């Protein structure tokens, strides 16, 4: 862990509760598993009243709450596996401006809860699968979750993908053409494009919104799951390449020392229609006269 820029290393067989009692703390849990017994109200990591805490790469399982935030702000939770918690994987109560991204939340009762006066939290690039509820927003008037930003997540085979109870308006997409979330139970049609989905030609986005309730809807649900690949850090800037596809993506490769190209494999069922939408930061492969794109040995010329 890092406290005020001083690093301490603790080696232990951690099987209990971690309570964070200071701000400005970083916990890198790579290789560690935090495991409980599912006892009522047990918390794998407690961030009550904390800010500027980063928790990454730690497996948390079999607690009542995997990670618990109450009156907390500006914390970062990413790269974690959070599974088999009897009540909730990540619970936020009266907490704002936290970032939850790049996590795998599976087989919890609630994957994520945003409760009461939660606002301006960002939930993105997570795999939220096989929970009873993928994400749930709940409050009591007048303190309800509002203006939380939830996009580029994969909601896969949750019994209820997203639910609300006395919730205000939240944001469920990143606008057009970036898009919203992938919902495994939403089998829509992609025949149109454009911000209003009224122009000819498909764009990898469902032509109709995914409705959660009267105030909450994903305007641009994705037609394939969202994948993000680390393209490295160059000149102190970290780059990701995003791929939306209904097929399996593997073998992503980018090494500028070997040339200005990147490649990956796409595998799908024969005789089916495949979707593959790729977003590459222009500054990663910057050119003035366009790119050359190959699918197998054929050159693709019609792209945006």
XYZ file of C-alpha atoms in Angstrom:
304
model
C 0.000 0.000 0.000
C 1.093 3.593 -0.542
C 0.544 6.234 2.146
C 1.514 9.817 1.352
C 4.049 8.629 -1.241
C 5.725 6.227 1.196
C 5.351 2.573 0.171
C 4.866 -0.249 2.662
C 4.776 -3.908 1.694
C 2.724 -6.309 3.796
C 2.920 -10.044 3.146
C 0.129 -12.043 4.727
C -2.524 -14.638 4.070
C -5.373 -12.151 4.063
C -8.767 -13.734 4.750
C -10.605 -11.016 6.686
C -11.849 -7.455 6.607
C -9.885 -4.391 5.441
C -11.012 -1.049 6.848
C -9.448 1.991 5.175
C -8.948 4.656 7.853
C -6.996 7.238 5.845
C -7.419 9.161 2.613
C -4.931 9.129 -0.278
C -4.243 5.394 -0.106
C -3.442 2.983 -2.956
C -3.880 -0.768 -2.567
C -2.527 -2.974 -5.362
C -3.825 -6.444 -4.558
C -2.399 -8.329 -7.548
C -2.115 -11.986 -6.577
C -4.198 -11.638 -3.396
C -7.661 -12.912 -2.565
C -9.809 -11.427 0.184
C -12.303 -14.089 1.233
C -15.069 -14.067 3.824
C -17.774 -16.412 5.032
C -20.808 -14.454 3.824
C -21.676 -13.422 7.400
C -24.409 -10.740 7.579
C -23.073 -7.191 7.085
C -19.458 -8.355 6.688
C -17.448 -6.112 4.367
C -14.439 -7.137 2.332
C -13.237 -3.535 2.057
C -14.825 -0.658 3.971
C -14.361 2.858 2.567
C -16.710 4.736 4.906
C -15.950 8.447 4.796
C -12.885 8.045 2.601
C -11.644 9.912 -0.469
C -8.855 9.553 -3.004
C -8.426 5.830 -2.358
C -7.461 3.507 -5.220
C -8.074 -0.234 -4.990
C -7.011 -2.453 -7.883
C -6.384 -6.051 -8.917
C -7.717 -7.706 -5.768
C -10.118 -10.658 -5.736
C -12.900 -10.113 -3.197
C -15.422 -12.871 -2.581
C -17.899 -14.393 -0.136
C -18.651 -11.357 2.029
C -22.014 -9.666 2.591
C -20.648 -6.523 0.885
C -17.613 -7.042 -1.313
C -16.726 -3.327 -1.227
C -18.690 -0.812 0.826
C -18.605 2.972 0.296
C -20.568 5.349 2.530
C -20.211 9.145 2.335
C -17.143 8.560 0.177
C -15.889 10.444 -2.876
C -13.192 10.511 -5.550
C -12.202 6.880 -5.049
C -11.139 4.481 -7.806
C -11.992 0.781 -7.926
C -10.687 -1.055 -10.965
C -9.316 -4.305 -12.273
C -10.952 -6.356 -9.509
C -12.823 -9.635 -9.486
C -15.783 -9.389 -7.100
C -17.780 -12.584 -6.793
C -20.165 -14.651 -4.666
C -20.967 -11.898 -2.163
C -24.285 -12.700 -0.515
C -25.761 -9.194 -0.808
C -23.743 -6.884 -3.043
C -20.469 -6.764 -4.938
C -19.979 -2.971 -4.728
C -22.351 -0.846 -2.628
C -22.372 2.965 -2.673
C -24.427 4.925 -0.141
C -24.514 8.734 -0.204
C -21.297 8.689 -2.225
C -20.329 10.819 -5.200
C -17.673 11.214 -7.890
C -16.262 7.701 -7.551
C -14.985 5.664 -10.512
C -15.794 1.961 -10.891
C -14.214 0.557 -14.024
C -12.662 -2.524 -15.534
C -14.033 -4.896 -12.870
C -15.571 -8.335 -13.169
C -18.663 -8.630 -10.942
C -20.269 -12.050 -11.045
C -22.582 -14.287 -9.017
C -23.496 -11.670 -6.399
C -27.082 -10.899 -5.400
C -26.610 -7.283 -6.498
C -23.624 -6.602 -8.736
C -23.636 -2.852 -7.948
C -25.964 -0.752 -5.803
C -26.174 3.054 -5.956
C -28.294 4.113 -3.006
C -29.680 7.345 -1.607
C -27.798 10.529 -2.471
C -25.354 9.017 -4.969
C -24.400 11.276 -7.863
C -21.711 11.808 -10.487
C -20.280 8.316 -10.049
C -18.852 6.722 -13.207
C -19.460 3.021 -13.887
C -17.727 1.915 -17.081
C -15.917 -0.973 -18.796
C -17.146 -3.525 -16.268
C -18.316 -7.087 -16.914
C -21.452 -7.532 -14.796
C -22.684 -11.081 -15.200
C -24.868 -13.757 -13.649
C -25.996 -11.679 -10.688
C -29.601 -11.595 -9.488
C -29.513 -7.838 -10.227
C -26.744 -6.461 -12.422
C -27.082 -2.880 -11.137
C -29.730 -1.359 -8.896
C -30.429 2.313 -8.110
C -32.522 3.031 -5.029
C -33.390 6.030 -2.877
C -35.987 7.781 -0.763
C -37.287 11.167 -1.849
C -35.710 13.663 -1.984
C -32.365 11.811 -1.779
C -32.216 9.665 -4.904
C -29.378 8.648 -7.244
C -29.009 11.223 -10.022
C -26.564 12.018 -12.810
C -24.511 8.875 -12.399
C -22.826 7.900 -15.677
C -23.111 4.233 -16.670
C -21.772 3.221 -20.079
C -19.593 0.695 -21.970
C -20.450 -2.085 -19.526
C -21.381 -5.647 -20.465
C -24.569 -6.768 -18.699
C -24.584 -10.515 -19.318
C -27.204 -13.029 -18.137
C -28.200 -11.212 -14.953
C -31.696 -12.203 -13.833
C -32.554 -8.495 -13.855
C -30.010 -6.502 -15.811
C -30.784 -3.083 -14.314
C -33.423 -1.960 -11.843
C -34.471 1.230 -10.081
C -36.598 2.154 -7.085
C -37.310 5.869 -6.585
C -34.400 6.942 -8.749
C -33.811 10.213 -10.545
C -32.422 10.635 -14.043
C -29.040 9.078 -14.742
C -26.898 8.822 -17.874
C -26.643 5.366 -19.479
C -24.587 6.075 -22.599
C -21.616 8.072 -23.873
C -23.536 9.748 -26.665
C -23.327 8.973 -30.365
C -21.406 7.240 -31.870
C -19.567 6.030 -28.750
C -22.709 4.284 -27.505
C -24.032 2.854 -24.280
C -23.939 -0.639 -22.777
C -24.262 -4.192 -24.046
C -27.375 -5.976 -22.751
C -27.326 -9.727 -23.405
C -31.135 -10.005 -23.222
C -31.799 -7.251 -25.763
C -32.154 -8.630 -29.264
C -32.929 -5.578 -31.310
C -32.390 -4.489 -34.900
C -29.507 -2.511 -36.373
C -30.632 -1.161 -39.728
C -30.235 2.566 -39.059
C -27.500 4.955 -37.928
C -27.052 8.533 -36.739
C -27.773 10.338 -33.453
C -31.521 9.837 -33.970
C -31.074 6.370 -35.508
C -32.988 7.504 -38.580
C -30.287 7.384 -41.259
C -29.620 4.453 -43.566
C -26.883 1.941 -42.761
C -26.031 -0.008 -39.622
C -23.606 1.324 -37.007
C -23.324 -1.357 -34.307
C -25.989 0.354 -32.187
C -29.558 -0.842 -31.680
C -32.105 1.293 -33.482
C -34.238 1.629 -30.318
C -33.317 2.603 -26.765
C -33.049 0.146 -23.867
C -35.587 1.373 -21.309
C -34.919 0.866 -17.592
C -37.693 3.153 -16.320
C -39.349 6.439 -17.246
C -36.287 8.494 -16.285
C -33.519 6.047 -17.178
C -32.740 4.683 -20.623
C -29.728 3.660 -22.652
C -30.266 5.621 -25.856
C -27.583 3.733 -27.788
C -27.418 0.085 -26.661
C -24.539 -1.819 -28.241
C -25.194 -4.739 -30.576
C -22.079 -6.581 -29.366
C -20.084 -6.841 -26.168
C -17.569 -4.152 -25.307
C -13.882 -5.116 -25.227
C -10.996 -2.826 -24.357
C -7.334 -3.597 -24.985
C -4.288 -1.988 -23.455
C -2.157 -0.600 -26.282
C 0.562 0.564 -23.902
C 1.852 3.866 -22.555
C 3.759 6.078 -24.944
C 5.159 9.512 -24.061
C 3.438 9.186 -20.662
C 0.018 8.721 -22.282
C -1.919 5.461 -21.801
C -3.842 4.199 -24.835
C -6.745 1.776 -25.187
C -8.249 0.301 -28.339
C -11.968 -0.480 -28.000
C -13.695 -3.249 -29.946
C -17.444 -3.908 -30.001
C -18.248 -7.310 -31.453
C -20.722 -10.161 -31.344
C -17.785 -12.507 -31.955
C -14.743 -13.569 -29.930
C -11.762 -11.177 -29.971
C -8.295 -12.580 -29.285
C -4.629 -12.074 -30.036
C -4.588 -8.280 -29.775
C -1.100 -7.047 -30.671
C 0.522 -3.635 -30.937
C 4.226 -2.835 -30.782
C 5.307 0.420 -32.468
C 8.910 -0.779 -32.481
C 7.862 -3.329 -35.109
C 5.877 -0.901 -37.253
C 2.818 1.336 -37.203
C 0.187 -1.405 -37.169
C -2.062 -3.300 -34.791
C -3.862 -6.585 -35.292
C -6.272 -8.978 -33.609
C -8.322 -12.067 -34.422
C -12.113 -12.230 -34.711
C -13.792 -15.642 -34.476
C -17.507 -16.310 -34.903
C -19.886 -18.996 -36.005
C -19.855 -19.864 -39.678
C -22.865 -18.744 -41.762
C -23.778 -15.964 -39.306
C -23.531 -12.188 -39.611
C -20.591 -10.775 -37.671
C -20.216 -7.317 -36.170
C -16.849 -5.758 -35.360
C -16.578 -2.044 -34.587
C -13.110 -0.760 -33.706
C -12.203 2.573 -32.119
C -8.535 3.562 -32.336
C -7.217 6.826 -30.811
C -5.944 8.893 -33.737
C -2.836 9.937 -31.823
C -1.850 6.275 -31.421
C -1.611 5.705 -35.197
C -1.625 9.259 -36.489
C -1.556 9.787 -40.275
C -2.667 12.530 -42.629
C -3.744 10.361 -45.539
C -5.762 7.547 -43.940
C -5.141 3.995 -42.767
C -4.948 0.668 -44.577
C -7.299 -1.934 -43.108
C -7.054 -5.619 -43.972
C -9.605 -8.331 -43.217
C -7.618 -11.501 -43.851
C -5.926 -10.709 -47.166
C -8.524 -8.270 -48.463
C -8.338 -4.487 -48.085
C -11.325 -2.689 -46.566
C -11.954 0.711 -48.153
C -15.396 1.673 -46.801
C -14.854 2.759 -43.206
C -15.430 5.787 -40.985
